[in-house]
Coordinates of C-alpha atoms and ligand atoms in Angstrom, one line a residue:
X923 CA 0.0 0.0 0.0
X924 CA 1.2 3.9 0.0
X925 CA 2.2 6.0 1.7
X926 CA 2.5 9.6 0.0
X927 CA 2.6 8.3 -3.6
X928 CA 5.4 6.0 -2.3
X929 CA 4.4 1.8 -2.0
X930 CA 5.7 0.4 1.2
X931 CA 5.3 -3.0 3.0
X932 CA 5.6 -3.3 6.4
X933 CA 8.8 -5.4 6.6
X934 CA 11.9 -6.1 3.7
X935 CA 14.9 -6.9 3.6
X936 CA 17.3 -3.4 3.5
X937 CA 20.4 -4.5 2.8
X938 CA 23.2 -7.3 3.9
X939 CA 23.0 -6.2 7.3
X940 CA 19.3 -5.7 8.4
X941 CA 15.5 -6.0 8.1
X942 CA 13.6 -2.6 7.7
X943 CA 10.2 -2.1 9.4
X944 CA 7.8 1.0 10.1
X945 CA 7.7 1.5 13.4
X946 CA 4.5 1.4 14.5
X947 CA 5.0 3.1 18.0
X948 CA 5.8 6.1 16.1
X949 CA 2.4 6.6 14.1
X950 CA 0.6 8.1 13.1
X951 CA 2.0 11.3 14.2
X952 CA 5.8 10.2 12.8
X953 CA 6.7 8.1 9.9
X954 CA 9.8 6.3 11.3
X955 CA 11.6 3.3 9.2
X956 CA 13.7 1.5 11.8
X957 CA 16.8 -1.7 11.3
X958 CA 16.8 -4.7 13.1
X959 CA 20.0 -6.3 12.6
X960 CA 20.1 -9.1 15.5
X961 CA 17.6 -11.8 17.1
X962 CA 17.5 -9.6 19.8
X963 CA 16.3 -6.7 18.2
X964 CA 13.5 -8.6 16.8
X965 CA 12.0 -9.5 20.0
X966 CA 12.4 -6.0 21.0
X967 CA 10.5 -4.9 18.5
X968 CA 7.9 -7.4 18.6
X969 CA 7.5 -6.8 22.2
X970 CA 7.3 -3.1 22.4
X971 CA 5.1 -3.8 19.0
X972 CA 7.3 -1.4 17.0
X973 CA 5.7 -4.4 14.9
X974 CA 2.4 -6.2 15.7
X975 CA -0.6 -7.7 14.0
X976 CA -0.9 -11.0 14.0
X977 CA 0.8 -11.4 10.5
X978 CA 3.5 -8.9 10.7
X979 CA 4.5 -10.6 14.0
X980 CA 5.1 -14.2 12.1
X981 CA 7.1 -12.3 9.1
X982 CA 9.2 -10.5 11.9
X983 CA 9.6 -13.3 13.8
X984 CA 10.8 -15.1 10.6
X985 CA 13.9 -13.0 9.4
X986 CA 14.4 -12.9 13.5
X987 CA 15.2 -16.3 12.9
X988 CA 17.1 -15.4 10.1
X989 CA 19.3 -12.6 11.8
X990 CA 19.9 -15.2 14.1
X991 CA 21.0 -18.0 11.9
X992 CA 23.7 -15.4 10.1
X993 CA 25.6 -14.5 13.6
X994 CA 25.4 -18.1 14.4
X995 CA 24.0 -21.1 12.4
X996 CA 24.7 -24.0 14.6
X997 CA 21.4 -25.6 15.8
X998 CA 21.8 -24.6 19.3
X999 CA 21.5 -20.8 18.1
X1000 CA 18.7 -22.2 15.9
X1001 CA 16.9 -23.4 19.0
X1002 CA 17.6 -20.6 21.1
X1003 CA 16.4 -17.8 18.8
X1004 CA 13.1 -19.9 18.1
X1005 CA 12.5 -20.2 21.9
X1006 CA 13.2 -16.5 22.2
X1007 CA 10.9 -15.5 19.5
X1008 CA 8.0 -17.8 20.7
X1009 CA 8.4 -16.1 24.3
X1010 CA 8.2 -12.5 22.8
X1011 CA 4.3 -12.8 22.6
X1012 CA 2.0 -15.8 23.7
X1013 CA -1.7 -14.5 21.4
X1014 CA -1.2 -14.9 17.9
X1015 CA -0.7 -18.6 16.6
X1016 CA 1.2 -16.8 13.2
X1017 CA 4.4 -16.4 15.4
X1018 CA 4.3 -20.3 16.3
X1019 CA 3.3 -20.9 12.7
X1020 CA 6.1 -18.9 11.6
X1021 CA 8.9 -19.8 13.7
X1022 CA 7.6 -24.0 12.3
X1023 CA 7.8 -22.8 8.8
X1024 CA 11.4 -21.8 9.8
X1025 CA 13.0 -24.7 11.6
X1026 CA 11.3 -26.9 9.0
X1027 CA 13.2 -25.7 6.4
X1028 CA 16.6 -24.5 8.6
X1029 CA 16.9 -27.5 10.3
X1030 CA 18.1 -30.3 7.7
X1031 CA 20.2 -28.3 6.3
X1032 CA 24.0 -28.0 7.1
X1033 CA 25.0 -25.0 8.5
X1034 CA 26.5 -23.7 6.0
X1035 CA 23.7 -23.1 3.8
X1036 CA 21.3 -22.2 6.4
X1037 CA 21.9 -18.4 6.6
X1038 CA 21.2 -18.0 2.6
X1039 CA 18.2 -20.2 3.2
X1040 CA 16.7 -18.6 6.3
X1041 CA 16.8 -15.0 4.4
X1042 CA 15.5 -16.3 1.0
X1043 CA 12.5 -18.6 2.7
X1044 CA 11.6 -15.1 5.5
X1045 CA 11.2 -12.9 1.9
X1046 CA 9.2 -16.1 0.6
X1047 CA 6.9 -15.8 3.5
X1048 CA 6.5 -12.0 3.1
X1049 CA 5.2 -13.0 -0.2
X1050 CA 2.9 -15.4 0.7
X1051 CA 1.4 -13.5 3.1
X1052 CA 1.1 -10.3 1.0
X1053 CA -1.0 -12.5 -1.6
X1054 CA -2.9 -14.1 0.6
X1055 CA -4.0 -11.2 2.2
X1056 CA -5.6 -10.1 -1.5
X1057 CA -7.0 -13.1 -1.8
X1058 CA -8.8 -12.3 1.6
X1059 CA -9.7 -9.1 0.2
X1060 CA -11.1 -10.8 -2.7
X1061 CA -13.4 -13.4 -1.1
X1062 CA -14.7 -11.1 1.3
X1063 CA -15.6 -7.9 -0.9
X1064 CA -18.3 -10.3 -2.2
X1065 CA -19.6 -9.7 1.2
X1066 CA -19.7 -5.8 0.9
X1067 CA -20.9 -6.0 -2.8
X1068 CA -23.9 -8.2 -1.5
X1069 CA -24.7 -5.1 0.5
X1070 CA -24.7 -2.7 -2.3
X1071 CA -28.5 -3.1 -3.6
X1072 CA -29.6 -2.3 -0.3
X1073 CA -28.0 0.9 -0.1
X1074 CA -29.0 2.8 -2.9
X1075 CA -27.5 6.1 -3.1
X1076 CA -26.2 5.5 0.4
X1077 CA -23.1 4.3 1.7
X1078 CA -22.1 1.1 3.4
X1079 CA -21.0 2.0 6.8
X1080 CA -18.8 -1.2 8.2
X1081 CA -17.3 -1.2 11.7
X1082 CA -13.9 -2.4 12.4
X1083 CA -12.2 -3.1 15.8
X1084 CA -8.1 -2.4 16.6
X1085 CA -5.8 -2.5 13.2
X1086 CA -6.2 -6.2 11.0
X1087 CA -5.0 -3.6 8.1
X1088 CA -2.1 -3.9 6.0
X1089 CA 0.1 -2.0 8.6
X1090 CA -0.6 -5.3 11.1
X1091 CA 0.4 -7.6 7.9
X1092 CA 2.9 -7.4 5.3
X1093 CA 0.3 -6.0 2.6
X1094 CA -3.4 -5.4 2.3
X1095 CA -4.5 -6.1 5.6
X1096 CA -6.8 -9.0 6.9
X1097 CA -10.2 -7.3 7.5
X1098 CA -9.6 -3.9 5.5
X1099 CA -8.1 -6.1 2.7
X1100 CA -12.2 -6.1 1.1
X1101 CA -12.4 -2.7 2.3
X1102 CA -9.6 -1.4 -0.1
X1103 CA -11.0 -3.7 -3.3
X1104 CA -14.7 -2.1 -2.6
X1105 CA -13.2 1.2 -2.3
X1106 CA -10.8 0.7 -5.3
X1107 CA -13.9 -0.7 -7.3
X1108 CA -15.7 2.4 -6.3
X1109 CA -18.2 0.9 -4.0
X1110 CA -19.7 3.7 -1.3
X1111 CA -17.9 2.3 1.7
X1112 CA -18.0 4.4 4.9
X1113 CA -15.4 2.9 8.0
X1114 CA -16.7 2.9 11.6
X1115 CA -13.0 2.6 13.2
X1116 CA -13.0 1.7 17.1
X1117 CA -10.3 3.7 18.9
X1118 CA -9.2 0.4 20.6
X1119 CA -7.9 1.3 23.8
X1120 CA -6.0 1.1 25.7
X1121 CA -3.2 1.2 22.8
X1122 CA -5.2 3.1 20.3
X1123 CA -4.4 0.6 17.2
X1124 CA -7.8 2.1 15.7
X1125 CA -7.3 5.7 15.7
X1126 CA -3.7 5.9 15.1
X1127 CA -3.0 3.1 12.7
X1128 CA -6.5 2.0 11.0
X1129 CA -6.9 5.5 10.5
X1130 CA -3.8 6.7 9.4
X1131 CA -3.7 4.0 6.8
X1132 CA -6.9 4.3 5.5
X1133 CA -7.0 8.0 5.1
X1134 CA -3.7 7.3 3.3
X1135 CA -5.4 5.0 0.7
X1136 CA -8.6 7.6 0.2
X1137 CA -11.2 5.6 2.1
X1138 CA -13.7 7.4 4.2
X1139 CA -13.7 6.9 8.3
X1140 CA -14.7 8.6 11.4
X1141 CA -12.7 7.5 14.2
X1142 CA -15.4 6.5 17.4
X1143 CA -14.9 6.1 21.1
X1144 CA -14.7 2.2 21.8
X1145 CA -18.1 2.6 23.5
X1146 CA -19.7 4.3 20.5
X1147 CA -20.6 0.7 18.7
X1148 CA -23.6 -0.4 20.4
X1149 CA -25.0 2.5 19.8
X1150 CA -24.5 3.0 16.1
X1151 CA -25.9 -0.2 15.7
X1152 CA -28.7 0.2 17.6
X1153 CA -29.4 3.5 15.1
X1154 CA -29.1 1.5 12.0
X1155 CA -25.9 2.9 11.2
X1156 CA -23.7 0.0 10.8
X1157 CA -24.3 -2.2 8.2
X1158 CA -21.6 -5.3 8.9
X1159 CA -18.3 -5.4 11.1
X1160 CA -15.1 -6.8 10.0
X1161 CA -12.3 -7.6 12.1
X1162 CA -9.3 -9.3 12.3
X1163 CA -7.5 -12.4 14.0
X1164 CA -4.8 -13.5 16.5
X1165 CA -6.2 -16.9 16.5
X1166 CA -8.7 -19.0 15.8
X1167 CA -9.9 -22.5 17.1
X1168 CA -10.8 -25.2 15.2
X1169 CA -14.0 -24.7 15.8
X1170 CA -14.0 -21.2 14.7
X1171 CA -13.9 -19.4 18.3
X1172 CA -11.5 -16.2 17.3
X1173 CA -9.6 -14.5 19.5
X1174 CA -8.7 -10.7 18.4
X1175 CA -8.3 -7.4 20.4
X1176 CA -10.0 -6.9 23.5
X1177 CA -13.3 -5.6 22.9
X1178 CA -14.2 -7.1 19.5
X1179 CA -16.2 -10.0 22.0
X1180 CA -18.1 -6.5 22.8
X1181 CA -18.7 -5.7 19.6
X1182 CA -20.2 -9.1 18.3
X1183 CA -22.1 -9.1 21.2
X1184 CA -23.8 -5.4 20.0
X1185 CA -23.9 -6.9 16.7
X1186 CA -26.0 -10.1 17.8
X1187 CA -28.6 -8.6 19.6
X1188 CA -29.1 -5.9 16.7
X1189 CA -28.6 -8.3 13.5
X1190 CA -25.5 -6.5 12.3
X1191 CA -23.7 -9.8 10.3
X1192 CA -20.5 -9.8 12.1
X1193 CA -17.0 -11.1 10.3
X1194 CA -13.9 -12.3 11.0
X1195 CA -11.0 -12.0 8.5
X1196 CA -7.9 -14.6 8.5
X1197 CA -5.3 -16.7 6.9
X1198 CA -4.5 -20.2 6.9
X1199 CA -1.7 -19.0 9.4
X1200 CA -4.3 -17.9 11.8
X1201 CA -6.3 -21.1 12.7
X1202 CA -4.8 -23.3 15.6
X1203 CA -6.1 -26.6 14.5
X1204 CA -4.6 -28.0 17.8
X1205 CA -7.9 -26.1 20.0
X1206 CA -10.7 -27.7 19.8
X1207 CA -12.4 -24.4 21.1
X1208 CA -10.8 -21.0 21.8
X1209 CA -11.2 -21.5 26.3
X1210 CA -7.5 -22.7 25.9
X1211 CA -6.3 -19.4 23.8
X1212 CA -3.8 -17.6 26.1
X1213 CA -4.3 -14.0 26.4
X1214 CA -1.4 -11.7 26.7
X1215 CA -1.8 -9.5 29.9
X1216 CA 0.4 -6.4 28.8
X1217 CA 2.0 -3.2 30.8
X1218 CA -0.7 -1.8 33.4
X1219 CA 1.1 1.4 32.3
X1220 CA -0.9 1.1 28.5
X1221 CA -4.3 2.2 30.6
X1222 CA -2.8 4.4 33.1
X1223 CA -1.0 6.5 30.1
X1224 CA -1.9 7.6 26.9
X1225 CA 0.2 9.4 24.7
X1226 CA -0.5 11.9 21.9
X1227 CA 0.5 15.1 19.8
X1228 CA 0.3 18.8 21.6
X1229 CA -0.9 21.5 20.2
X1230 CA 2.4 22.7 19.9
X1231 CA 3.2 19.9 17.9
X1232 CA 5.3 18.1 20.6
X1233 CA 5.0 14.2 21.2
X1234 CA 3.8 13.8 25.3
X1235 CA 2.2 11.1 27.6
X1236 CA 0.2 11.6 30.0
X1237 CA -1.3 10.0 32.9
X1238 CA -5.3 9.8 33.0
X1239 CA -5.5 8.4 36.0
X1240 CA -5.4 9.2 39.8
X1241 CA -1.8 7.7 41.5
X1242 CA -2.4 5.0 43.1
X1243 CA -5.5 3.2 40.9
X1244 CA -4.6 -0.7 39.8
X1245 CA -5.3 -1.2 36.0
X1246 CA -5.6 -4.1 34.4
X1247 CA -5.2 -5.0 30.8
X1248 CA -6.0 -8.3 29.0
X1249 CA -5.2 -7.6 25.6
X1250 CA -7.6 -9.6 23.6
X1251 CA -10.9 -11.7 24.0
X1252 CA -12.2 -14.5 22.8
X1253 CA -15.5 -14.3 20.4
X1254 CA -17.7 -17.5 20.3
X1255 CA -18.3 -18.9 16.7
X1256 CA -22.0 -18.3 17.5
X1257 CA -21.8 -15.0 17.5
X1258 CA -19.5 -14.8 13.7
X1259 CA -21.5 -14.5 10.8
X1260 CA -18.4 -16.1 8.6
X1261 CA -14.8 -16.6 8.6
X1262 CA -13.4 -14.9 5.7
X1263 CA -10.0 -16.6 4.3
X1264 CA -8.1 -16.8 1.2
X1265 CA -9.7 -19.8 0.0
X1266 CA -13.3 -18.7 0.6
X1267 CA -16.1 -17.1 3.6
X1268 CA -17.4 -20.3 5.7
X1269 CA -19.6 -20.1 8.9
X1270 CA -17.2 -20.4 12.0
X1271 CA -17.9 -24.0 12.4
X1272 CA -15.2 -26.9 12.5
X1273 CA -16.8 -28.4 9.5
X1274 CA -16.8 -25.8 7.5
X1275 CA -13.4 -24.9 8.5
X1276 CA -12.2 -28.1 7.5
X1277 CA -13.8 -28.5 4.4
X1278 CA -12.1 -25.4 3.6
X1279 CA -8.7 -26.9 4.4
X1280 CA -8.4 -30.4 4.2
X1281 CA -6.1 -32.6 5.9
X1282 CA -6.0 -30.0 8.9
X1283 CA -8.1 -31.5 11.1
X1284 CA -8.5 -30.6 15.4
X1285 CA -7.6 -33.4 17.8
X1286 CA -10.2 -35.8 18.7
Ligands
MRU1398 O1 -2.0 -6.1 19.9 P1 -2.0 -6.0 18.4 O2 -2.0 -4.6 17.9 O3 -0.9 -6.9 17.8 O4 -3.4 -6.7 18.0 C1 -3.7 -6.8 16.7 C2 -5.1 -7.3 16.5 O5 -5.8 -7.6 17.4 C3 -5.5 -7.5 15.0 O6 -6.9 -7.4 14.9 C4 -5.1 -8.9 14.6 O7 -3.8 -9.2 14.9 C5 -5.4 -9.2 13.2 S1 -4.1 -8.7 12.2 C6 -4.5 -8.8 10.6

């Protein structure tokens, strides 16, 4: 996608001695291209999510692998950088997936050709995800066009929760990926986008990126939803991923449970948008999903642009309160419309899901 005329990813290779990203911490009020050049770095950056998104986090974690493997390519430092990597964040499965795709290739190799190998198969997966990410787009714009009769004259108003854009993939996005082909085909589309506290992934990142692209938004307090929906004013949600179960339970950012719950009660078809990458085919349901408990410092603080153009946090709450912050929920597959992925929408059912990909099959 672009950025001022200019097409970007979110991750590439730079040069022979690092892996560029955007740094995400930064935006929207600072475009910022940062180098990772060691394991180390990688973790730091997926940690302090410098780099985050259930996607981006797998292709990060995949040339961290591969920054470790050219300081060291014995398989102790192969072992060591994947157990590192796994640790840097427990939500999204892509990270496991990732750091699997990875050693699976690495490992029978000799040492010696490993380093060439880990960089070439990282770039590979950039790739795949970038085009399967369109193909998302693809399958689920069918969605939004189905809506288009209905709305004569009008505009399709869809609500989306956190950032499942391109900025939390390599390319295109998970949930905005249809959003961008209805826009680009000219279809009247109108984004709800949730702030998402406590980080703000929804007004400083799905924002920024789609009023970079042209599409029309209004940024809404997390509370606003209900609401809206409740007015008639919402016409579907989309959201993205950090894993789903095998029987389609999808855990994303804290607060889209909220929002399918609004959506229920008022009829509002509600949408999940993932990859292959995305589905742990080892839950049977998502009650085993582990959710990352972050910084109580992400409520207490929130940081922003003064008016005099300087970058400040602040506190917004009294010293002394406890905060706590879960950073995702878990939405039951009765409450999802469909599940869109590249190879098609299906209900959020384990049949479905595994008609859709066959041969991945949950445990017994
Ligand atoms: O904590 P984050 O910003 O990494 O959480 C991101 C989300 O919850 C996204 O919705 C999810 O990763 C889908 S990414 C296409």
């Amino acid at each position: 996608m672009k950025i001022d005329g200019i097409p970007y990813r979110t991750i590439w290779l730079a040069d022979d001695a690092s892996v560029a990203i955007i740094d995400q911490t930064r935006l929207p009020h600072e475009f910022v291209i940062a180098h990772m050049t060691s394991v180390a770095e990688a973790v730091y950056a997926i940690k302090t999510m410098q780099v985050r998104g259930a996607p981006l986090i797998g292709a990060m974690a995949a040339y961290g692998v591969a920054l470790a493997i050219r300081a060291d390519a014995s398989d102790a430092a192969l072992d060591a950088a994947i157990a590192v990597l796994a640790a840097s964040r427990p939500t999204a499965i892509n990270l496991a997936w990732a750091l699997k795709v990875m050693d699976g290739v690495l490992r029978p190799l000799p040492p010696d050709q490993r380093a060439d190998a880990a960089f070439a198969r990282a770039a590979q997966l950039c790739d795949e995800d970038a085009s399967t990410n369109r193909r998302i787009g693809e399958q689920g714009v069918a969605i939004i066009r189905e809506h288009a009769p209905r709305k004569v004259g009008g505009v399709i108003n869809i609500l989306t929760h956190c950032n499942a854009g391109w900025l939390a993939t390599v390319d295109w996005g998970t949930a905005l990926a249809p959003i961008y082909i209805a826009h680009d085909e000219g279809l009247p589309v109108h984004v709800w986008v949730d702030e998402t506290r406590p980080r703000n992934q929804g007004a400083a990142l799905t924002a920024y990126e789609l009023g970079a692209h042209g599409v029309p938004h209004t940024v809404i307090a997390d509370n606003a939803g209900g609401h809206l929906m409740q007015h008639g004013q919402v016409d579907l949600c989309i959201v993205g991923a950090d894993r789903v179960a095998a029987n389609g339970d999808a855990a994303n950012k804290i607060g889209t449970y909220l929002k399918a719950l609004a959506a229920y009660d008022n009829g509002v078809p509600f949408f999940v948008a993932a990859p292959h990458s995305t589905i742990d085919w080892q839950l049977n349901d998502g009650g085993a999903i582990p959710i990352e408990e972050r910084d109580a410092r992400e409520v207490t603080h929130i940081t922003g642009r003064t008016e005099t153009g300087a970058i400040a946090t602040v506190q917004v709450t009294a010293p002394g309160s406890a905060a706590a912050n879960p950073a995702f929920d878990v939405t039951p597959a009765r409450l999802i419309s469909g599940l869109i992925t590249e190879r098609g929408v299906c209900s959020a059912s384990a049949n479905a899901l595994t008609a859709l990909f066959p041969g991945s099959t949950p445990p017994q």
